[in-house]
Coordinates of C-alpha atoms and ligand atoms in Angstrom, one line a residue:
X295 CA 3.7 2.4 -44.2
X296 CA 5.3 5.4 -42.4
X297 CA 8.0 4.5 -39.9
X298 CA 8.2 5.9 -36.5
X299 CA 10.7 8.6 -37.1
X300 CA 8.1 9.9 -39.8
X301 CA 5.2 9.5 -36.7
X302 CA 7.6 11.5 -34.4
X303 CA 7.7 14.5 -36.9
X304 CA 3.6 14.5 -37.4
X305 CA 3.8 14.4 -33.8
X306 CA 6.5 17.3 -32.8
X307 CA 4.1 19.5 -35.5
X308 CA 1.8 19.8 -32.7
X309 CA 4.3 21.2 -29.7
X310 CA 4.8 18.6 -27.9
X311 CA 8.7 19.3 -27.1
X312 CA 10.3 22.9 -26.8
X313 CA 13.5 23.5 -26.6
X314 CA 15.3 26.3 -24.6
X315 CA 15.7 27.2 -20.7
X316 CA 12.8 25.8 -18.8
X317 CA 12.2 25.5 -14.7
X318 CA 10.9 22.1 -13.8
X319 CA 8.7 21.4 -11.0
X320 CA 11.6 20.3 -9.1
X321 CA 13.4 24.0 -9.4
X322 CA 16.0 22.2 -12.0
X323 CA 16.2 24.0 -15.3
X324 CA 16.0 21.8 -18.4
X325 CA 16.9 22.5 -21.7
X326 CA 13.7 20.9 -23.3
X327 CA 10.2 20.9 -21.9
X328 CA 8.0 18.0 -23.0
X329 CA 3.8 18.2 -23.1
X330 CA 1.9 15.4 -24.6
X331 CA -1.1 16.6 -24.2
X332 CA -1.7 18.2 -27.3
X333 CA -1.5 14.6 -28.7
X334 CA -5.1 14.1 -28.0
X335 CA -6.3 17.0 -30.2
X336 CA -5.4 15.1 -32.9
X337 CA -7.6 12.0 -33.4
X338 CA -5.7 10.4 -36.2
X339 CA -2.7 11.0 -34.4
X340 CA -3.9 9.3 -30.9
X341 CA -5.4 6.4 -32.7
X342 CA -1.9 6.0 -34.1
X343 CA 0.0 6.3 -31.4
X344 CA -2.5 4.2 -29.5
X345 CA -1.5 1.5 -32.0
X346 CA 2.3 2.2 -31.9
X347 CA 2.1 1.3 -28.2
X348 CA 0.1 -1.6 -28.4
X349 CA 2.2 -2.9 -31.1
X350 CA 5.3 -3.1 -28.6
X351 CA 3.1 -5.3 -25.9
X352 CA 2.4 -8.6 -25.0
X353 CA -1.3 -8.3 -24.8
X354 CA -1.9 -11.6 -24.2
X355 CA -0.6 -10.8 -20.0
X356 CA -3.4 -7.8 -19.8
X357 CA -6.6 -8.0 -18.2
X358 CA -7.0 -4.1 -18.1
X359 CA -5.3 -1.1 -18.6
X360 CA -5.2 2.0 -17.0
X361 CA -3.9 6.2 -17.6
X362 CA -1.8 7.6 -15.1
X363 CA -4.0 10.4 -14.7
X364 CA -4.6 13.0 -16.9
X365 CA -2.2 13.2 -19.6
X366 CA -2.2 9.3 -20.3
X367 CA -5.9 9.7 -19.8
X368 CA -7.0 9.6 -23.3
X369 CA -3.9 7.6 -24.2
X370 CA -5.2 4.3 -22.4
X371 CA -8.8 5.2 -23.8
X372 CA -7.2 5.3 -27.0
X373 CA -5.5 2.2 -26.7
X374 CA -8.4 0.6 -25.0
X375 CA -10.5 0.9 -27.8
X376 CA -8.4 -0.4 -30.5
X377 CA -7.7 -3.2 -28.6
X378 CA -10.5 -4.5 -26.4
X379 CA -8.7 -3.9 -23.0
X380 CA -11.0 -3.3 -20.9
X381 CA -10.6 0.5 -19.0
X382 CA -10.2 1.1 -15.4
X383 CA -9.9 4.9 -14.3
X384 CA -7.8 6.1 -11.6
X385 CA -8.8 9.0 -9.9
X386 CA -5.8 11.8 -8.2
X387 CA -7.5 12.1 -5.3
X388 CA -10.9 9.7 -3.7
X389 CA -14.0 11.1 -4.3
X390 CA -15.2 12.8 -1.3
X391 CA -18.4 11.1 -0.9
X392 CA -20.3 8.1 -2.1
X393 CA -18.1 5.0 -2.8
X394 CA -14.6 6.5 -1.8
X395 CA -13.3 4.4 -4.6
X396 CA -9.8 5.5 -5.7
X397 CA -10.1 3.0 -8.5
X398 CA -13.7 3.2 -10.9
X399 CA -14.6 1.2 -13.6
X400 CA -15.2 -3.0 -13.8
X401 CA -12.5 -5.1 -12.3
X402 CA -11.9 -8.3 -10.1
X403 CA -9.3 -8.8 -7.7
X404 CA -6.5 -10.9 -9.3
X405 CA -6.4 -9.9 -12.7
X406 CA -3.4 -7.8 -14.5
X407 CA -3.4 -4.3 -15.4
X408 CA -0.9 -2.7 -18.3
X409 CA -0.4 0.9 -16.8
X410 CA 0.1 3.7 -19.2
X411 CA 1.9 6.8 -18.9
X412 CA 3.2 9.7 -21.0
X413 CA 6.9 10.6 -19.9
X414 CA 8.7 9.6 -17.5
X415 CA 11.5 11.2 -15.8
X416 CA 12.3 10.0 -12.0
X417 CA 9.8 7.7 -12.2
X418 CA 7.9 8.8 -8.5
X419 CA 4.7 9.2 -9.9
X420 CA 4.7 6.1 -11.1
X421 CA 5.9 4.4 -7.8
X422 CA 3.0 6.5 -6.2
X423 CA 0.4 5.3 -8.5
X424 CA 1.0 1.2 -8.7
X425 CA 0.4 0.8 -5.2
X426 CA -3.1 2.7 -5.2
X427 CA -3.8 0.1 -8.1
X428 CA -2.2 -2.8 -6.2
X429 CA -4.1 -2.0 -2.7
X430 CA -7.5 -2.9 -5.0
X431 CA -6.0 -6.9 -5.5
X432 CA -5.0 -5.7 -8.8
X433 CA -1.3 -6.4 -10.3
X434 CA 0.7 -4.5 -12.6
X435 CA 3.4 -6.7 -14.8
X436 CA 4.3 -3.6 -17.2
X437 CA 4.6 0.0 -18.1
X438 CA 4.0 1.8 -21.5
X439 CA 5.4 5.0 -21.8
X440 CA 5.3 7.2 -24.9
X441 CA 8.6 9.2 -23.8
X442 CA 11.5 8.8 -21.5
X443 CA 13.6 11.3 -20.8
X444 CA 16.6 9.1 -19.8
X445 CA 16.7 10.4 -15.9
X446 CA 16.7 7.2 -14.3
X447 CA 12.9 6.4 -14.2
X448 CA 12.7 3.8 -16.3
X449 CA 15.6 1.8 -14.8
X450 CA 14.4 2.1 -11.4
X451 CA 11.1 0.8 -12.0
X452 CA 13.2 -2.0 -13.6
X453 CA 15.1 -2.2 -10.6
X454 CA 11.7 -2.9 -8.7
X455 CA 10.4 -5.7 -11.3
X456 CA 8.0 -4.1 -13.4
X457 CA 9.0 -4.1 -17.4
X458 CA 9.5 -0.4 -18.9
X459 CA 8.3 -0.5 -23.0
X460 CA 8.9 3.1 -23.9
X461 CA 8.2 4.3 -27.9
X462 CA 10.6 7.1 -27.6
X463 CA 13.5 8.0 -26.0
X464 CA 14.7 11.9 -25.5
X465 CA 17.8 11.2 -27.3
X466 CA 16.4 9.2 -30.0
X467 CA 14.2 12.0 -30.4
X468 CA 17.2 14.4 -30.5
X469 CA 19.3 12.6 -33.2
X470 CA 15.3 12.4 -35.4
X471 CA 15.2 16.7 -35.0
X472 CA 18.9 17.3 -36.0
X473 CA 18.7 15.3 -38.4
X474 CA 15.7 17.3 -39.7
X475 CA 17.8 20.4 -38.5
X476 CA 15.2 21.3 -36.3
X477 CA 18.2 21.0 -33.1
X478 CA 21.5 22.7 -34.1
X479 CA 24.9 20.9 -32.6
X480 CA 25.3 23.4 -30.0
X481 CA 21.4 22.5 -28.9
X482 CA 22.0 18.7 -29.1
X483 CA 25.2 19.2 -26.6
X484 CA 23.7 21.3 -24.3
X485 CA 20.8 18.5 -23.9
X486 CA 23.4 15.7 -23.7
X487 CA 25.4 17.7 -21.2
X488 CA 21.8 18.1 -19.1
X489 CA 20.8 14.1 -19.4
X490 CA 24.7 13.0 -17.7
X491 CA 24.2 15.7 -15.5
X492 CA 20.4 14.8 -14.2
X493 CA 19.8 11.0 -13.9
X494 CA 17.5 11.2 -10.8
X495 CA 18.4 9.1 -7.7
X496 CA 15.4 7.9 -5.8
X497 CA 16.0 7.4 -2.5
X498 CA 13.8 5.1 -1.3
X499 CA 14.0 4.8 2.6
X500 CA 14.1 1.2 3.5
X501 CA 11.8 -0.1 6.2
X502 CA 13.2 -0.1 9.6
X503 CA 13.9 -3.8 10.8
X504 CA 12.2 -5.1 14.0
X505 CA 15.8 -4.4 15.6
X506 CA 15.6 -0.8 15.1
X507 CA 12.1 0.1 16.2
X508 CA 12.7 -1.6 19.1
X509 CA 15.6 0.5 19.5
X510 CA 13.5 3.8 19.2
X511 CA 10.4 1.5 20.9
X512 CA 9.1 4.2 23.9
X513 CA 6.5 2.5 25.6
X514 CA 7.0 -1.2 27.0
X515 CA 4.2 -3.2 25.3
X516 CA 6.1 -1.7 22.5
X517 CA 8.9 -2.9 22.9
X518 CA 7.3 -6.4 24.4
X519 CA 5.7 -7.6 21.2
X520 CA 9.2 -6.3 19.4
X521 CA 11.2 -8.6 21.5
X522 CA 8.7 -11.4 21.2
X523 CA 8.7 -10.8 17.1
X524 CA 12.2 -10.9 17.3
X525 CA 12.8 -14.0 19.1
X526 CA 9.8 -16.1 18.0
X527 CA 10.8 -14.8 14.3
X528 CA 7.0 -14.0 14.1
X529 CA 4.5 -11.0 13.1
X530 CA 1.9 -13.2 13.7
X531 CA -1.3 -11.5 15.9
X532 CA -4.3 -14.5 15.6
X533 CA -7.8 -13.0 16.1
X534 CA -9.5 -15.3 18.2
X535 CA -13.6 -14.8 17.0
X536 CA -14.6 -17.9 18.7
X537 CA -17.5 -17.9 21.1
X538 CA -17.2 -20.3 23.8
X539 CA -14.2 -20.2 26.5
X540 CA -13.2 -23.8 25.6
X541 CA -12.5 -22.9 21.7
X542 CA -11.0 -19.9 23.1
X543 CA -8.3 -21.6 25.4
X544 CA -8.0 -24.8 22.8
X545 CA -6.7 -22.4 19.8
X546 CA -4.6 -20.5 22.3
X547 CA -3.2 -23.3 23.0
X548 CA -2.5 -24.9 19.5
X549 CA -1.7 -21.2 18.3
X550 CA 0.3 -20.0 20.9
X551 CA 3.8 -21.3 19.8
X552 CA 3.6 -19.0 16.8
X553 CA 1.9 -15.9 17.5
X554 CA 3.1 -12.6 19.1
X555 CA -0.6 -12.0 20.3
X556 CA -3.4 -13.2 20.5
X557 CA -6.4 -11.1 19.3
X558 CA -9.9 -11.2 21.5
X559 CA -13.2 -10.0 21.0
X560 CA -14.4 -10.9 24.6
X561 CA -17.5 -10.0 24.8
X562 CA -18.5 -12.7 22.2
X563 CA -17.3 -15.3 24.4
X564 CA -20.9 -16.5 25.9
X565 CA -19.7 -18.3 28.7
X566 CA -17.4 -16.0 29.7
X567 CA -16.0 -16.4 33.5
X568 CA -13.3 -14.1 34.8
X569 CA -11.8 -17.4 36.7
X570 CA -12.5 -20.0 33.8
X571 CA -11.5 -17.7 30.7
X572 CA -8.8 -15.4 31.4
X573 CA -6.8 -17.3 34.1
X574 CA -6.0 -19.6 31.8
X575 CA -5.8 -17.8 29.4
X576 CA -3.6 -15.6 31.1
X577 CA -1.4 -19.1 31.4
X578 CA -1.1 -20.0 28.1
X579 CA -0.3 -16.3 27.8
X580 CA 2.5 -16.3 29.9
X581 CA 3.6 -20.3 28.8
X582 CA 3.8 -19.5 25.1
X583 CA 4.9 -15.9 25.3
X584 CA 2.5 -13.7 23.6
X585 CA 0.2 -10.9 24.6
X586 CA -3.0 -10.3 24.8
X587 CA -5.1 -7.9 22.8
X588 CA -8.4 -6.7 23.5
X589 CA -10.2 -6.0 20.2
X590 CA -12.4 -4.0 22.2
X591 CA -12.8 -0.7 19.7
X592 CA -13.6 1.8 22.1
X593 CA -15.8 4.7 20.8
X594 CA -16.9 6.9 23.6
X595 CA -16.2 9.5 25.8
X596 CA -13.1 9.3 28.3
X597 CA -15.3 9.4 31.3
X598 CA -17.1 6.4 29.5
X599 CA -14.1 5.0 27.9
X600 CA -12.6 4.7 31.6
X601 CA -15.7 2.9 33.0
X602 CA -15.7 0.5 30.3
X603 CA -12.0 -0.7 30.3
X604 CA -12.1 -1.5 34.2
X605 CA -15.5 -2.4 35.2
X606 CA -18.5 -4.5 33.8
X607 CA -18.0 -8.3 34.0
X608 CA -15.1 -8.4 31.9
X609 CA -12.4 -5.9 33.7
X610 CA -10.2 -5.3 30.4
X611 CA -7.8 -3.6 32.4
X612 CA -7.1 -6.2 34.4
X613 CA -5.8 -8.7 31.8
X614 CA -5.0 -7.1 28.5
X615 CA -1.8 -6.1 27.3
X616 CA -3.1 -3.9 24.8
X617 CA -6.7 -2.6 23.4
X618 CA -7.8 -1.1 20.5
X619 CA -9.5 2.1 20.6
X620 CA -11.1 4.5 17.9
X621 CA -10.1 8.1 18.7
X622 CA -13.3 9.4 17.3
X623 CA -13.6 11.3 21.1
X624 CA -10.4 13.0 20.7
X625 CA -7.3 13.2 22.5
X626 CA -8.4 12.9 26.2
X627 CA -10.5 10.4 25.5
X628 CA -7.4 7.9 25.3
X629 CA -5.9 9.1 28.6
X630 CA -7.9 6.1 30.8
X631 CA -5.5 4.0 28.9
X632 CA -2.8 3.6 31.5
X633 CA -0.7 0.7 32.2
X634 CA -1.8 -1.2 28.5
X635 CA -0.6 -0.1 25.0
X636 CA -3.6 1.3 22.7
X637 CA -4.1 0.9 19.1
X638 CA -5.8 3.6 17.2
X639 CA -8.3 2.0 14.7
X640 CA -7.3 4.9 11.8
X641 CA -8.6 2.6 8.9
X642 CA -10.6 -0.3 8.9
X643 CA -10.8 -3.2 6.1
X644 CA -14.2 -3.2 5.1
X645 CA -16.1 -2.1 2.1
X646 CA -17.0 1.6 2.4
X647 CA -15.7 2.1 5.9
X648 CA -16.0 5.7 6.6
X649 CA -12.5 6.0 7.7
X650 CA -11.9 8.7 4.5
X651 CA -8.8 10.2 3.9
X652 CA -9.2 13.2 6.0
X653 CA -10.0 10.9 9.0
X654 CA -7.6 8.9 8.8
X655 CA -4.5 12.2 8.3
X656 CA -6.9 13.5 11.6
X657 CA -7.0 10.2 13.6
X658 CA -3.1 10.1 12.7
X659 CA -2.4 13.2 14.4
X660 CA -4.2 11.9 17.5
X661 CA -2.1 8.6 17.2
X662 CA 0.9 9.9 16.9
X663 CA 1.4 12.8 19.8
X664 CA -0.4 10.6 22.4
X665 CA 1.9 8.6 24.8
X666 CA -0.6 5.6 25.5
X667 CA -0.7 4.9 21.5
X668 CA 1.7 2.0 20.2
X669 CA 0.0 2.0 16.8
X670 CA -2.7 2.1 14.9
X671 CA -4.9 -0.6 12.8
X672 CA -4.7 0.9 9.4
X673 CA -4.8 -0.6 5.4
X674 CA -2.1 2.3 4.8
X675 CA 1.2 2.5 5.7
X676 CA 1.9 4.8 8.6
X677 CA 5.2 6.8 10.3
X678 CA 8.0 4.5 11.3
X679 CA 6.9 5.4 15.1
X680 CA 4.0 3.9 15.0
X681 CA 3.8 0.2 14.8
X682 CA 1.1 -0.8 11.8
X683 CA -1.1 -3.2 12.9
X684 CA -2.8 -4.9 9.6
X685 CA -6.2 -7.3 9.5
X686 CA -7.5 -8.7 6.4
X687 CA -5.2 -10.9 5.7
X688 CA -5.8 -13.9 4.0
X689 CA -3.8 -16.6 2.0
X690 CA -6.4 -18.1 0.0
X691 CA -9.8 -15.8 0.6
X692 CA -10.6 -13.3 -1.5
X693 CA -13.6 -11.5 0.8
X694 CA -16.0 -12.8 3.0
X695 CA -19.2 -12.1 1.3
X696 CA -19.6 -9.2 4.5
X697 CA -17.9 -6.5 3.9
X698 CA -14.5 -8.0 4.8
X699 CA -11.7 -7.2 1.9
X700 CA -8.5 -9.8 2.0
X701 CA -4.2 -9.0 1.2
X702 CA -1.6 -11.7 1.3
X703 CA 1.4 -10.8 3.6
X704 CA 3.3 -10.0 0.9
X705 CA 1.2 -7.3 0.3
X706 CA 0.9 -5.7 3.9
X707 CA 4.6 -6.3 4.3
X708 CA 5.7 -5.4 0.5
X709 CA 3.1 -2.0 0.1
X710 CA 1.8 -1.0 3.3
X711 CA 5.1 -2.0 5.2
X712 CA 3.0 -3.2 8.3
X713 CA 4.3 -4.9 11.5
X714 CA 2.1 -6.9 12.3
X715 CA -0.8 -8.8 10.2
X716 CA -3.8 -10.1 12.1
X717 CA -5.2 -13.5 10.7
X718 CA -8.6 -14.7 11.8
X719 CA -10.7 -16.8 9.8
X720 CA -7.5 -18.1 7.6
X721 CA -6.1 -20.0 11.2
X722 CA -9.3 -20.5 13.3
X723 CA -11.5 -21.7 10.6
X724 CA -8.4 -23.9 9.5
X725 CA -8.8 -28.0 9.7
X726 CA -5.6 -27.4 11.5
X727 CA -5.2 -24.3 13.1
X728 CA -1.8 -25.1 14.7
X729 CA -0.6 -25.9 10.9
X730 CA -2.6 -22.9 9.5
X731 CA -0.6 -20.8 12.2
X732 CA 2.6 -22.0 11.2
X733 CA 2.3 -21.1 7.6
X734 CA 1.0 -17.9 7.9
X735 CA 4.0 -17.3 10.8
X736 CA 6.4 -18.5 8.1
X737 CA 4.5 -16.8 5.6
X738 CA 4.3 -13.4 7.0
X739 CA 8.1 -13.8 8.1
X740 CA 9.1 -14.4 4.9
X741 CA 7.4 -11.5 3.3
X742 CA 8.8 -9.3 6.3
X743 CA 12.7 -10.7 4.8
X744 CA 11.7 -9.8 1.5
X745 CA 10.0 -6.2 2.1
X746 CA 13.6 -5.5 3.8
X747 CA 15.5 -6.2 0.5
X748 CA 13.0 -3.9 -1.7
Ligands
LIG1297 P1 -10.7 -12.3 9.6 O1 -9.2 -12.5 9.3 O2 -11.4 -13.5 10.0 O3 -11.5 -11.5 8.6 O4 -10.7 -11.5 11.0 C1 -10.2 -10.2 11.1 C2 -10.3 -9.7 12.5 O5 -9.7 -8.3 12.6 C3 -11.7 -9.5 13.1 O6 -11.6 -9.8 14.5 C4 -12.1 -8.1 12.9 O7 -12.9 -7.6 13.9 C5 -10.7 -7.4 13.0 N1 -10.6 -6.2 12.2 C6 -10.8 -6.2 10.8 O8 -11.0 -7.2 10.2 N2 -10.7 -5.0 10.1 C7 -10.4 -3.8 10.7 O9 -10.3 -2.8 10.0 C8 -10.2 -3.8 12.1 C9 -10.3 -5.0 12.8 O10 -10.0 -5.0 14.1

């Protein structure tokens, strides 16, 4: 049976690696230039190297596996079919219409996909690509990369807990082509000289703590529910969808301890009484010390907006703290907001939301030059000035059967690096919500610690 260094030659036949002066996409100049691609002109020579990776795996852990797109494209397809693994595509950009999906193919939240890539250098693509994969409930253990070229990639992603099986390494190949005398001495140096010279530090900016964006916090409900984080040790907002005013003010009242807000869609409340519901409420408020947020989604004109947020039976702007608002009707349309914090709704959680890419960079723009805006509600993370408000969360539920698409708080506080998650059914559905609050306060804390570290 050949060996690998005999593979390696078949494969240099086709090109894959020049050697002289080459300028990378980073402006460095390189003495080699590596291009797989031509790999997958060669059918005998994918299906081999298809089974060289797989041969280095423990494909027992694998559910699915997937390309980094497009030159490990055919590679996973390769690999997919001589081993069963079932193919998920990932797309460079979401499709503009349709589903949106980033992600196509068959897959179910939970299960484990072995990524596969061609060469890595700094790694960053790579560190761009698992979260798109992870945002779908899907977990990557492990890497398979054909080449490294010794920059620091590989030992970063190491750093970050994913295991790095690579078939070749630059030098390895090196010492193969002198030894062929393909590389003369003076070649080999000059490439040795180049890898000491070029190991690629990714700075990774850490995520602020709650400290320091209270520090650079501008507005005051801001810098209210920072406070309240900080001293309650919580990121805790509970969404209160109850519909009467007694379930309302009884899980305030178990909940309150724990949260930093509590989360209200009032006009489902059916016996709703300005003097019955939010006096007390406004109590508990002020007993426990969180605030109150109006899950109002506002969607209209400002004139409209306005009208909406201090009249009608239910006065928003007389007891909220903070609302949330879509900024579908533009800038001005968020100026009625005075006196409360507003949350721009940039992305929602739900299957097939029409909050695409493009809305969400536009909505951004809105969110971020307007001086009511505290945040937004988004499933992405978003400028350290704005605080990230996350809903969805849930510790043991998967979806809802309506739409409604579930993270853990390690993953809003690991990947999206949110503020705040927003819990609903996972407290007020509880036996126990008071319990069910506590361990998701705990919970969410926890994962907040740990996204500091990372
Ligand atoms: P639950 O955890 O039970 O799924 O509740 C989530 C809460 O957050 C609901 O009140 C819902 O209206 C709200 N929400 C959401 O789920 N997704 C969004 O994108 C925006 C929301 O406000």
């Amino acid at each position: 049976m050949e060996n690998k260094k005999e593979f390696f030659l078949e494969c240099y036949q086709l090109g894959i690696i020049k050697f002289g002066r080459f300028t990378l996409k980073s402006g460095i100049e390189s003495p080699f230039y590596v291009d797989l691609r031509p790999l997958a002109s060669d059918p005998k020579i994918l299906k081999r190297l298809a089974n060289y990776l797989l041969d280095m795996l423990p494909l027992d852990n694998f559910d699915l596996i997937c390309g980094v797109p497009y030159a490990a494209l055919p590679m996973a397809t390769a690999m997919s079919l001589e081993s069963y693994l079932p193919l998920i595509i990932k797309r460079k950009e979401a499709k503009e219409y349709g589903t949106k999906k980033m992600i196509e193919g068959i897959f179910q939240k939970g299960q484990n996909c072995l990524l596969v890539e061609d060469v890595i250098t700094s790694g960053k693509s790579l560190l761009e690509t698992i979260p798109e994969i992870e945002n779908e409930g899907i977990s990557v253990s492990d890497i398979v990369v054909v080449l490294d070229r010794q920059q620091g990639g590989k030992e970063m992603l190491e750093s970050k807990g994913y295991r790095v099986h690579t078939l070749f390494t630059i030098s390895e190949v090196c010492s193969i082509l002198k030894e062929e005398n393909h590389l003369s001495d003076d070649e080999v140096t000059r490439i040795d000289d180049f890898l000491k010279g070029n190991v690629v530090k990714f700075e990774e900016k850490k995520r602020p703590t709650y400290e320091q964006k209270l520090e650079n916090a501008e507005h005051s409900v801001a810098k209210k529910l920072l406070e309240i984080s900080i001293e309650k040790k919580s990121n805790l907002i509970a969404s209160a969808d109850v519909i009467t005013t007694q379930e309302l003010l009884d899980f305030a009242e178990k909940v309150g301890p724990h949260i930093v807000a509590l989360k209200t869609h009032i006009d489902i409340v059916t016996d709703f009484d300005p003097d019955k519901t939010i006096l007390p409420l406004k109590d508990l408020a002020t007993k426990y010390n969180f605030l109150l947020m109006e899950d109002r989604k506002f969607a209209d004109i400002g004139n409209t907006q306005e009208l909406q947020f201090s009249y009608g039976i239910y006065k928003i702007s007389n007891w909220a703290d903070f609302v949330t608002s879509h900024v579908i009707g533009g800038y001005d349309s968020l100026d009625c907001f005075l006196n409360v914090g507003v949350v721009a709704i940039l992305g929602m959680s739900s299957k097939g939301t029409l909050t695409d890419k493009n809305y969400q960079e536009e909505a951004l723009k809105v969110a971020q030059s307007h001086p009511n805006v505290i945040g937004g509600v988004s499933q992405k993370q978003l400028p350290e000035e704005l605080l990230l408000f996350t809903p969805g969360v849930n510790l043991s539920d998967s979806g809802d059967g309506k739409g409604q698409q579930y993270n853990t708080p390690e993953h809003v506080f690991r990947n999206l690096q949110t503020d705040f998650m927003i819990v609903g059914r996972g407290i007020y559905k509880a036996d126990d919500a008071e319990k069910a609050a506590l361990n998701y306060k705990i919970a969410g804390w926890n994962a907040y610690l740990e996204s500091l570290q990372t």
